[in-house]
Coordinates of C-alpha atoms and ligand atoms in Angstrom, one line a residue:
M1 CA 29.8 32.6 -39.8
I2 CA 31.5 31.0 -36.3
K3 CA 28.8 32.6 -34.9
N4 CA 25.9 31.2 -37.1
F5 CA 27.8 27.7 -36.9
A6 CA 27.7 27.8 -32.8
Y7 CA 24.3 28.9 -32.7
I8 CA 23.4 26.2 -35.1
L9 CA 25.5 23.9 -32.9
A10 CA 23.6 24.9 -29.5
L11 CA 20.4 24.6 -31.3
L12 CA 21.4 21.2 -32.1
C13 CA 22.4 20.1 -28.5
F14 CA 19.3 21.6 -27.1
F15 CA 16.9 19.5 -29.7
V16 CA 19.4 16.1 -28.7
S17 CA 19.1 17.2 -25.3
C18 CA 15.2 17.7 -25.0
K19 CA 14.9 14.3 -27.2
K20 CA 16.7 12.2 -24.4
N21 CA 15.1 13.7 -21.8
N22 CA 11.9 12.9 -23.3
D23 CA 13.0 9.4 -23.8
I24 CA 14.0 9.3 -20.2
K25 CA 10.5 10.9 -19.3
E26 CA 8.9 8.1 -21.4
T27 CA 10.9 5.2 -20.1
R28 CA 10.3 6.4 -16.3
K29 CA 7.6 4.2 -14.9
K30 CA 4.7 6.3 -13.5
G31 CA 1.9 5.1 -11.0
L32 CA -2.3 6.7 -11.9
I33 CA -1.9 10.6 -12.1
T34 CA -5.3 12.2 -11.1
Q35 CA -5.8 15.9 -11.0
N36 CA -8.3 16.1 -8.0
A37 CA -8.1 13.8 -5.6
M38 CA -6.3 10.1 -4.5
V39 CA -6.9 7.3 -2.4
V40 CA -3.8 4.6 -2.6
S41 CA -4.6 1.4 -0.5
A42 CA -4.2 -2.5 -0.3
R43 CA -6.9 -3.4 -1.8
V44 CA -8.9 -1.9 -5.5
E45 CA -12.4 -2.4 -3.4
A46 CA -11.6 -0.2 -0.7
S47 CA -9.4 2.5 -2.6
K48 CA -12.2 2.9 -5.0
I49 CA -14.5 3.2 -1.7
G50 CA -12.4 6.0 -0.3
S51 CA -12.5 7.7 -3.5
D52 CA -16.6 7.3 -4.0
I53 CA -16.8 9.2 -0.7
L54 CA -14.4 11.8 -2.1
K55 CA -16.5 12.4 -5.2
K56 CA -19.3 12.6 -3.4
G57 CA -18.2 15.6 -1.6
G58 CA -16.4 13.6 1.9
N59 CA -13.0 15.3 2.7
A60 CA -10.1 13.1 3.7
F61 CA -11.1 12.3 6.8
D62 CA -14.2 10.8 5.8
A63 CA -12.5 8.7 3.0
M64 CA -10.2 7.7 5.7
C65 CA -13.2 6.4 8.2
A66 CA -14.6 4.1 5.3
T67 CA -11.0 3.1 3.5
Q68 CA -10.1 1.7 7.0
L69 CA -12.9 -0.7 7.4
S70 CA -13.7 -1.5 3.9
L71 CA -9.8 -3.0 4.4
A72 CA -11.7 -5.4 7.1
I73 CA -13.4 -7.0 4.2
A74 CA -11.2 -6.7 1.2
Y75 CA -7.7 -7.4 3.0
P76 CA -9.0 -9.1 6.9
Y77 CA -5.1 -10.2 6.6
A78 CA -4.4 -6.8 7.8
G79 CA -7.4 -4.7 7.8
N80 CA -10.0 -4.7 10.9
L81 CA -12.0 -4.3 13.8
G82 CA -10.0 -6.1 15.9
G83 CA -7.0 -4.1 15.8
G84 CA -5.5 -0.5 16.0
G85 CA -3.3 2.1 14.0
F86 CA -2.1 5.5 13.6
M87 CA -2.9 8.4 11.6
V88 CA -1.2 11.7 10.7
Y89 CA -2.5 14.3 8.7
R90 CA -2.4 17.8 7.6
K91 CA -5.1 19.9 6.5
A92 CA -5.1 22.1 3.6
N93 CA -4.7 24.8 5.7
G94 CA -1.5 23.9 6.8
N95 CA -2.4 22.8 10.6
I96 CA -1.3 19.1 11.2
G97 CA -2.1 16.5 14.0
S98 CA -2.4 12.7 14.7
I99 CA -4.4 10.4 16.3
D100 CA -3.3 7.0 18.0
F101 CA -5.8 4.0 18.0
R102 CA -3.2 1.8 19.4
E103 CA -4.5 -1.6 21.0
K104 CA -3.9 -1.7 25.2
A105 CA -3.2 -4.0 27.4
P106 CA -6.1 -5.2 29.7
M107 CA -6.4 -4.2 32.8
A108 CA -5.5 -7.9 34.1
A109 CA -2.1 -7.8 32.4
T110 CA 1.0 -8.3 34.3
K111 CA 4.5 -7.8 33.5
D112 CA 5.5 -11.8 33.4
M113 CA 2.1 -12.8 31.8
Y114 CA 4.3 -14.3 29.2
L115 CA 6.9 -16.5 31.2
D116 CA 6.9 -19.8 32.4
E117 CA 7.7 -20.7 36.1
N118 CA 11.6 -20.3 34.7
G119 CA 11.0 -16.9 33.7
E120 CA 11.1 -18.2 30.0
V121 CA 9.0 -17.2 27.4
I122 CA 6.2 -19.4 26.9
P123 CA 5.9 -19.9 22.7
E124 CA 2.8 -18.6 21.1
K125 CA 1.3 -17.5 24.0
S126 CA 1.7 -13.7 22.9
T127 CA 1.2 -14.5 19.2
L128 CA -1.2 -17.0 19.0
G129 CA -5.2 -17.3 20.6
A130 CA -7.1 -15.1 22.8
M131 CA -4.3 -14.1 25.3
A132 CA -2.7 -12.3 22.8
V133 CA -5.1 -9.5 22.0
G134 CA -4.7 -6.2 23.1
V135 CA -8.0 -3.9 23.9
P136 CA -8.8 -3.0 19.9
G137 CA -8.7 0.6 18.9
T138 CA -10.2 0.8 15.4
I139 CA -13.7 1.7 16.0
A140 CA -12.7 3.9 18.4
G141 CA -10.3 5.9 16.2
V142 CA -12.2 6.1 13.3
F143 CA -15.2 7.6 15.1
E144 CA -13.0 9.9 16.4
V145 CA -11.1 11.1 13.0
H146 CA -15.0 11.7 11.8
E147 CA -16.4 13.6 15.1
K148 CA -13.5 16.4 14.8
L149 CA -12.4 16.2 11.2
G150 CA -15.3 14.5 9.0
S151 CA -17.9 16.1 6.6
L152 CA -20.4 13.9 5.6
P153 CA -23.0 11.7 8.0
I154 CA -21.7 8.6 9.3
E155 CA -24.5 6.7 7.3
D156 CA -22.4 7.8 3.8
I157 CA -19.4 6.5 5.1
L158 CA -20.5 2.9 7.1
K159 CA -23.5 2.4 4.0
P160 CA -20.7 1.5 1.2
V161 CA -19.1 -0.5 3.5
I162 CA -21.4 -2.6 4.7
A163 CA -22.8 -2.9 1.2
L164 CA -19.5 -4.3 0.3
A165 CA -19.1 -6.7 3.1
H166 CA -22.5 -8.6 1.9
K167 CA -21.4 -8.2 -1.8
G168 CA -18.3 -9.9 -0.7
V169 CA -14.5 -9.6 -2.2
V170 CA -13.1 -11.4 -5.0
V171 CA -10.0 -13.5 -3.9
T172 CA -6.6 -12.9 -5.8
E173 CA -4.0 -15.1 -6.6
K174 CA -1.8 -13.5 -3.7
Q175 CA -4.7 -14.2 -1.4
E176 CA -5.3 -17.6 -2.3
K177 CA -1.6 -18.0 -1.9
R178 CA -1.9 -15.8 2.1
I179 CA -5.0 -17.8 3.1
K180 CA -3.5 -21.4 1.9
H181 CA -0.3 -20.7 3.9
Y182 CA -2.3 -19.6 7.4
Q183 CA -5.1 -21.7 7.6
P184 CA -3.0 -24.5 9.9
F185 CA -2.8 -21.9 12.5
F186 CA -6.7 -21.0 12.3
P187 CA -7.8 -24.2 14.2
K188 CA -5.0 -23.7 16.9
A189 CA -6.1 -20.5 17.8
N190 CA -10.3 -21.4 16.8
K191 CA -12.7 -24.0 18.8
D192 CA -15.0 -23.9 15.4
S193 CA -13.8 -23.6 12.0
I194 CA -14.3 -20.2 10.3
I195 CA -14.6 -18.4 7.3
L196 CA -11.2 -18.3 5.9
D197 CA -11.0 -22.4 6.6
K198 CA -12.2 -23.2 3.6
L199 CA -10.1 -23.8 0.2
W200 CA -10.9 -20.4 -1.2
K201 CA -9.2 -19.8 -4.9
A202 CA -8.7 -16.8 -6.8
N203 CA -11.2 -15.4 -8.5
D204 CA -14.2 -17.2 -5.6
T205 CA -16.2 -14.2 -3.7
I206 CA -16.0 -14.3 0.1
K207 CA -19.2 -12.3 1.4
Y208 CA -18.9 -11.0 5.4
P209 CA -22.5 -11.2 6.3
A210 CA -21.7 -11.4 9.9
L211 CA -19.5 -8.4 9.6
A212 CA -22.3 -6.7 8.0
K213 CA -24.5 -6.9 10.7
T214 CA -21.5 -5.9 13.3
L215 CA -21.5 -3.0 11.3
E216 CA -25.4 -2.4 11.0
R217 CA -25.5 -2.4 14.8
I218 CA -22.6 0.1 14.7
L219 CA -24.1 2.5 12.4
K220 CA -27.3 2.1 14.6
H221 CA -25.6 3.1 18.0
G222 CA -22.5 4.4 17.2
R223 CA -19.3 4.0 18.6
D224 CA -19.9 2.6 21.7
E225 CA -21.7 -0.2 20.4
F226 CA -18.5 -1.5 19.8
Y227 CA -17.3 -0.9 23.3
K228 CA -20.3 -0.9 25.5
G229 CA -22.8 -2.3 23.8
E230 CA -24.3 -5.8 22.5
T231 CA -20.8 -5.8 20.2
A232 CA -18.8 -5.5 23.2
K233 CA -20.9 -8.3 25.3
I234 CA -20.3 -10.4 22.5
L235 CA -16.9 -9.8 21.8
V236 CA -15.9 -10.1 25.7
K237 CA -17.9 -13.8 25.9
F238 CA -16.1 -14.8 22.7
I239 CA -12.4 -13.7 24.2
Q240 CA -13.1 -15.0 27.6
E241 CA -14.5 -18.4 26.4
N242 CA -11.5 -18.9 24.6
G243 CA -9.0 -18.4 27.5
G244 CA -8.4 -14.3 26.9
I245 CA -8.6 -11.6 30.0
I246 CA -10.6 -9.0 28.2
T247 CA -13.0 -7.4 30.2
E248 CA -16.3 -5.2 29.2
E249 CA -14.8 -2.8 31.6
D250 CA -11.7 -2.9 29.5
L251 CA -13.4 -1.9 26.5
A252 CA -15.4 0.3 28.1
R253 CA -12.7 2.2 29.0
Y254 CA -10.9 2.4 26.0
K255 CA -9.7 5.6 24.1
A256 CA -8.2 6.8 20.8
Q257 CA -5.7 9.6 21.7
W258 CA -5.5 12.9 19.6
R259 CA -0.8 13.3 19.8
T260 CA 1.2 15.6 18.6
P261 CA 3.0 14.6 15.5
I262 CA 7.1 14.4 15.1
T263 CA 8.4 17.1 13.0
F264 CA 11.6 17.3 11.6
T265 CA 13.3 19.2 8.8
Y266 CA 15.8 17.1 6.2
D267 CA 17.3 19.2 3.8
D268 CA 14.2 21.7 2.4
L269 CA 11.7 19.0 3.5
N270 CA 9.9 19.3 6.9
I271 CA 8.6 15.8 7.3
I272 CA 6.0 14.6 9.8
S273 CA 5.3 11.5 11.3
M274 CA 4.0 9.4 14.2
S275 CA 5.0 10.0 17.6
P276 CA 5.0 7.6 20.3
P277 CA 3.5 5.1 21.5
S278 CA 5.1 4.5 18.0
S279 CA 8.8 4.3 17.4
G280 CA 8.1 5.4 13.9
G281 CA 8.7 9.1 14.1
V282 CA 11.6 9.5 16.2
C283 CA 13.6 6.8 14.7
L284 CA 12.9 8.0 11.0
A285 CA 13.9 11.5 12.6
Q286 CA 16.6 9.9 14.2
I287 CA 18.1 8.1 10.9
M288 CA 17.4 10.9 8.2
K289 CA 19.1 13.4 10.9
M290 CA 22.2 10.9 11.3
I291 CA 22.4 10.8 6.9
E292 CA 22.0 14.6 6.3
P293 CA 25.4 15.5 6.3
F294 CA 25.8 12.9 4.0
H295 CA 26.1 13.3 -0.2
L296 CA 23.6 10.5 -1.0
D297 CA 22.8 11.6 -4.3
E298 CA 26.5 11.8 -5.5
Y299 CA 26.8 8.0 -4.3
G300 CA 24.0 6.9 -5.8
H301 CA 21.0 4.8 -5.5
N302 CA 21.9 1.5 -3.2
S303 CA 25.7 2.2 -3.8
L304 CA 27.9 1.1 -1.6
K305 CA 28.5 4.1 0.4
A306 CA 24.5 5.2 0.5
I307 CA 23.8 1.4 1.9
Q308 CA 26.5 2.0 4.5
A309 CA 26.0 5.4 5.6
I310 CA 21.7 4.5 6.2
T311 CA 22.9 0.8 7.5
E312 CA 24.8 2.9 10.4
A313 CA 22.4 5.3 11.3
E314 CA 19.9 2.6 11.0
R315 CA 21.9 0.9 13.5
R316 CA 22.2 3.5 16.1
A317 CA 18.7 4.9 16.1
Y318 CA 17.8 1.1 16.5
A319 CA 19.6 0.6 19.4
D320 CA 17.9 3.9 20.9
R321 CA 14.4 2.7 19.9
S322 CA 14.7 -0.5 22.1
F323 CA 15.9 1.5 25.2
Y324 CA 14.0 4.5 25.4
L325 CA 11.2 4.2 23.3
G326 CA 7.4 2.7 25.1
D327 CA 4.1 4.5 25.4
P328 CA 4.3 8.0 26.7
D329 CA 1.3 7.8 28.9
F330 CA 3.7 5.1 30.9
V331 CA 7.3 6.5 30.5
K332 CA 9.4 9.5 30.0
I333 CA 10.8 9.7 26.5
P334 CA 13.8 12.2 26.0
I335 CA 12.5 13.0 22.6
E336 CA 14.1 16.1 22.2
T337 CA 17.3 14.9 23.0
L338 CA 16.8 12.2 21.1
I339 CA 16.2 14.1 17.7
N340 CA 18.6 16.8 18.8
D341 CA 21.5 17.4 15.9
A342 CA 24.4 17.6 18.4
Y343 CA 23.3 14.0 20.1
L344 CA 23.1 12.3 17.2
S345 CA 25.8 13.7 15.0
G346 CA 28.2 12.2 18.5
R347 CA 26.2 9.0 17.3
M348 CA 27.5 9.1 14.3
A349 CA 31.3 10.1 15.5
D350 CA 32.7 6.7 15.5
F351 CA 31.5 5.7 11.8
S352 CA 34.0 5.2 8.9
F353 CA 33.6 4.2 5.4
E354 CA 36.4 1.7 6.1
K355 CA 35.0 -0.7 8.1
A356 CA 31.2 -1.9 9.3
T357 CA 30.6 -0.6 13.6
L358 CA 29.5 -4.0 15.1
S359 CA 25.8 -3.7 16.7
S360 CA 28.0 -5.3 19.6
D361 CA 29.8 -2.1 19.9
V362 CA 26.9 -0.5 20.5
S363 CA 25.2 -2.9 22.8
H364 CA 24.6 -6.8 23.2
G365 CA 22.7 -9.4 22.1
N366 CA 22.0 -12.4 19.4
I367 CA 18.7 -13.0 18.0
Q368 CA 16.9 -14.2 14.9
I369 CA 14.6 -11.4 12.5
I370 CA 11.6 -12.5 10.3
E371 CA 10.2 -10.8 8.5
S372 CA 6.9 -10.0 6.4
N373 CA 4.1 -7.5 6.0
E374 CA 1.1 -8.1 7.8
T375 CA 0.0 -4.5 8.7
T376 CA -1.2 -2.3 6.0
H377 CA -0.9 1.2 4.9
Y378 CA -3.1 4.0 3.1
S379 CA -2.7 7.3 2.3
I380 CA -5.1 10.0 1.2
I381 CA -5.2 13.4 -0.9
D382 CA -8.6 15.2 -0.9
Q383 CA -9.7 17.5 -3.9
F384 CA -9.4 20.2 -1.1
G385 CA -5.8 19.3 -0.2
N386 CA -6.2 17.7 3.3
A387 CA -4.1 14.5 3.4
I388 CA -4.0 11.8 5.9
S389 CA -1.5 9.0 6.0
A390 CA -2.9 6.1 8.1
T391 CA -1.2 2.2 8.7
T392 CA -3.4 -0.3 10.6
T393 CA -2.5 -3.4 11.8
L394 CA -3.8 -7.0 13.9
N395 CA 0.2 -7.3 13.8
G396 CA 0.6 -10.8 12.4
A397 CA -1.6 -12.1 9.9
Y398 CA -4.4 -12.2 10.6
G399 CA -3.7 -11.2 13.8
S400 CA -4.0 -14.0 16.6
K401 CA -6.0 -16.0 13.7
L402 CA -8.6 -15.8 16.4
Y403 CA -11.7 -15.0 14.3
C404 CA -15.0 -13.9 16.1
S405 CA -17.5 -15.7 13.3
E406 CA -20.1 -14.3 15.4
L407 CA -19.2 -10.5 14.5
G408 CA -17.0 -11.2 11.5
F409 CA -13.4 -10.3 12.6
F410 CA -10.1 -11.7 13.5
L411 CA -8.4 -10.2 16.7
N412 CA -4.8 -9.1 17.2
N413 CA -1.8 -10.6 18.3
E414 CA -0.3 -7.0 19.1
M415 CA 0.5 -8.1 22.9
D416 CA 3.7 -9.0 21.5
D417 CA 4.4 -5.8 20.8
F418 CA 5.3 -5.3 24.2
S419 CA 8.6 -6.6 25.5
S420 CA 7.9 -9.7 27.4
K421 CA 11.4 -9.9 28.6
P422 CA 13.9 -7.7 28.8
G423 CA 16.2 -8.6 26.0
E424 CA 14.4 -11.2 24.4
P425 CA 13.2 -10.7 21.3
N426 CA 9.6 -10.4 19.7
M427 CA 7.8 -11.7 16.4
F428 CA 10.1 -8.9 14.6
G429 CA 13.1 -9.9 16.2
L430 CA 13.0 -6.6 17.9
I431 CA 13.9 -6.7 21.7
G432 CA 12.8 -4.1 24.1
A433 CA 13.4 -2.6 27.6
E434 CA 11.8 -1.7 30.8
A435 CA 10.4 1.4 28.8
N436 CA 7.9 -1.1 26.3
S437 CA 7.4 -3.5 29.3
I438 CA 3.3 -4.8 30.2
I439 CA 1.5 -2.5 32.3
P440 CA -2.4 -3.0 32.5
E441 CA -3.7 -0.4 30.0
K442 CA -0.5 0.5 28.7
R443 CA -0.1 0.9 24.7
M444 CA 2.6 -1.5 23.6
L445 CA 5.7 0.0 21.3
S446 CA 4.6 0.3 17.1
S447 CA 7.2 0.6 14.6
M448 CA 4.3 2.1 12.1
T449 CA 5.4 5.4 10.5
P450 CA 2.5 7.4 8.5
T451 CA 4.4 10.1 7.2
I452 CA 3.4 13.2 5.6
V453 CA 6.3 15.8 3.5
E454 CA 6.1 18.9 3.4
K455 CA 8.2 20.6 0.7
N456 CA 8.6 24.5 0.5
G457 CA 5.9 24.8 3.1
K458 CA 3.4 23.0 0.6
L459 CA 1.8 19.3 0.7
Y460 CA 4.3 17.3 -1.3
M461 CA 4.0 13.7 -0.1
S462 CA 1.9 11.3 1.9
V463 CA 3.6 7.9 2.5
G464 CA 3.8 4.7 4.6
T465 CA 4.1 1.2 4.8
P466 CA 3.6 -2.1 6.5
G467 CA 6.6 -4.8 7.2
G468 CA 6.9 -4.8 11.3
A469 CA 10.5 -3.5 12.2
T470 CA 10.9 -2.7 8.5
I471 CA 8.5 -0.1 8.3
I472 CA 10.5 2.8 9.3
T473 CA 13.7 2.1 7.1
C474 CA 11.4 1.6 4.3
V475 CA 9.7 5.0 4.8
L476 CA 13.0 6.4 4.7
Q477 CA 14.2 4.6 1.5
T478 CA 10.7 5.9 -0.2
I479 CA 11.4 9.2 0.5
L480 CA 15.2 9.0 -0.3
N481 CA 14.1 7.6 -3.5
I482 CA 12.5 10.4 -4.8
H483 CA 14.1 13.4 -2.6
E484 CA 17.9 12.0 -3.6
F485 CA 17.3 9.8 -6.2
G486 CA 15.1 11.6 -8.3
M487 CA 12.4 8.6 -8.4
T488 CA 8.7 8.7 -9.5
M489 CA 6.2 8.2 -7.1
Q490 CA 6.0 4.5 -8.4
E491 CA 9.4 3.7 -8.8
A492 CA 10.0 4.7 -5.1
V493 CA 8.1 2.3 -3.9
D494 CA 8.9 -0.6 -6.2
A495 CA 12.7 -0.4 -5.8
P496 CA 14.3 -2.9 -4.2
R497 CA 15.0 -2.5 -0.3
F498 CA 17.4 -3.1 2.5
H499 CA 17.4 -2.9 6.5
H500 CA 19.2 -2.8 9.4
Q501 CA 17.7 -2.6 12.8
W502 CA 20.5 -3.2 15.2
L503 CA 20.0 -6.9 16.3
P504 CA 20.1 -8.7 14.4
D505 CA 23.7 -7.7 12.9
V506 CA 22.9 -7.7 9.6
I507 CA 21.7 -6.1 6.6
M508 CA 18.6 -7.7 5.5
M509 CA 18.2 -7.1 1.5
E510 CA 15.2 -8.4 -1.0
P511 CA 16.6 -11.3 -2.9
N512 CA 18.1 -10.9 -6.1
S513 CA 17.7 -7.1 -6.4
F514 CA 21.4 -5.6 -5.5
D515 CA 24.3 -5.6 -7.3
K516 CA 26.6 -8.9 -6.6
S517 CA 29.7 -6.8 -6.2
I518 CA 28.5 -4.3 -3.6
I519 CA 27.6 -7.2 -2.0
Q520 CA 30.4 -8.6 -1.8
Q521 CA 32.4 -5.1 -0.9
L522 CA 30.0 -4.6 2.0
E523 CA 31.0 -8.2 3.5
K524 CA 34.2 -7.4 3.1
L525 CA 33.9 -4.5 5.2
G526 CA 32.6 -6.4 7.9
Y527 CA 28.8 -6.4 7.0
T528 CA 26.9 -9.7 7.1
I529 CA 24.0 -9.6 4.3
N530 CA 20.9 -11.7 4.9
E531 CA 18.8 -12.1 1.2
E532 CA 17.2 -15.2 2.3
D533 CA 14.8 -14.2 5.1
S534 CA 13.2 -11.5 3.2
P535 CA 11.5 -12.1 -0.6
V536 CA 9.7 -8.8 0.4
I537 CA 10.6 -5.6 2.4
G538 CA 7.5 -3.9 3.1
I539 CA 4.4 -2.7 0.9
V540 CA 5.0 0.9 0.7
D541 CA 1.8 3.1 -0.5
G542 CA 1.9 6.9 -1.4
I543 CA 1.3 9.8 -3.2
L544 CA 3.6 12.5 -4.3
V545 CA 1.7 15.9 -5.2
L546 CA 3.7 16.8 -8.7
D547 CA 4.8 20.2 -9.6
D548 CA 1.8 20.7 -11.7
N549 CA -0.5 20.0 -8.6
S550 CA -1.5 16.5 -9.9
Y551 CA -1.3 13.9 -7.9
E552 CA 1.3 10.2 -8.5
G553 CA 0.4 7.6 -6.5
G554 CA 2.9 4.7 -5.6
A555 CA 0.9 1.5 -5.2
D556 CA 3.3 -1.3 -4.4
R557 CA 3.7 -3.9 -7.0
R558 CA 4.9 -6.1 -3.6
G559 CA 1.1 -6.2 -2.8
D560 CA -2.5 -5.9 -4.8
D561 CA -2.4 -2.2 -4.2
T562 CA -3.8 0.0 -5.9
A563 CA -4.5 3.9 -6.4
V564 CA -8.0 5.2 -7.4
G565 CA -8.9 8.6 -7.6
F566 CA -10.3 11.6 -10.3
Ligands
DON1 O1 2.8 -1.8 15.6 C1 3.7 -2.8 14.9 O2 5.0 -2.5 14.9 C2 3.8 -4.1 14.3 N1 2.8 -4.6 15.4 C3 3.6 -3.9 13.0 C4 2.9 -5.4 12.5 C5 3.5 -5.3 11.0 O3 3.7 -4.3 10.1 C6 3.3 -6.5 10.4 N2 4.1 -7.2 9.4 N3 5.1 -7.0 9.0

């Protein structure tokens, strides 16, 4: 009898717990789930073109080329032909790699080109107009990826993109606001009016016939059209007429570079991320290795102790970033040491939960930080199991704001990512040293962190984000949200985020998203909290491989980002 009673009780408990789990599952916010393939990017038009390429039998690399170029039309705020980026990949057979199509300094660039005669930084010279432009890398990157890893003919990739430029893209409410916000800057950089000077409203359609023409020429003549052909000539003439220093030789000499990604483990995850000239992989590795010994899952998501441990690791990693990192073709970077366990546990040795470490004890400086999200990221997994993670940028919103109307695209202001003057912050409040000083043909240090995660030797996640200096910490939090805190991909990208970058010595938090009592406790421990400057930290896009091998897309609620797949 007692036995029977115990059996019935156990059965009852089982049903109650099933019901509870089902309730939890039902209330969990999930992104798009697909069985075969997925593209997640900043705009539905770009995700759809990528997904259609996959449906047609193309692979993730074909879709990368099409998505990258579509973003120049669907999301000209950051998508580009006149900028650059990075892509990390993992093929279905487990082979990994990455490509750097980062802009570089023109040959006529000099170390002090943004300083006045007193050695002071000249305001806006590295951010607005033709002097801010680095030699663009996007077309070289796309063609390099296609040649080495693509499978469809280039026509199949470029034709839908050209069609999109002709057909145009419907303005969203967020885009209307963005265009309005940046319109006062366009006349400062351009002699003539440009396409985005018009008062575009949500639901209007913006067409890009000039860009369609440029892409048609690129389709006809290939990569060299952009770097040596008519397009190159038009571009150089335009930049020079606007006071810039990029020459035809600069374009002709540009090459995208295949790089070995940074790889490291965190618990049972194997993380594959971008190596220098992006600081993303090294910094992410440093932070994750420094927090690995802590029990974040027990502390809880955005709990006092979790925020402290992560902040202190971030503080130390960004201090190293500032001093050691730059273009590996020009500076020697002690990567092995920087991500070595013993070195990193030494870095955290003075951390205590009792009191904030002061950044001035790690180094010194007093700077301002303004955050924004003017880069863009996309993740793709194809029906063969190949995965890519790519982040691309013009740097600032609409880059240098200089728009070549004849060619139909904006030019970057990536030169601002160099350290114009040691100790002086760039537009992301990041300070740099000699390792990131300007040298002709050198690539400027980046924070872009396109990342792929493996679990038990299998593909697990593709993730990345815009956000300047906050990119690294946004990618970090997304991985932790899934791995430590059991979130779905959609929950992980939507969750409120915070950020610390050594200097300025503040924790930036998305406003009204954190527990007030935790903020008070942090302040008591000596942390300074800033909830004002960053209404949004990062716009993360990612794809998670679920237990049944289907895919869940995470398209950040903060943008118009959309997952498309099948
Ligand atoms: O490469 C970098 O780190 C920057 N140029 C990225 C700029 C960015 O994310 C803009 N959005 N905030």
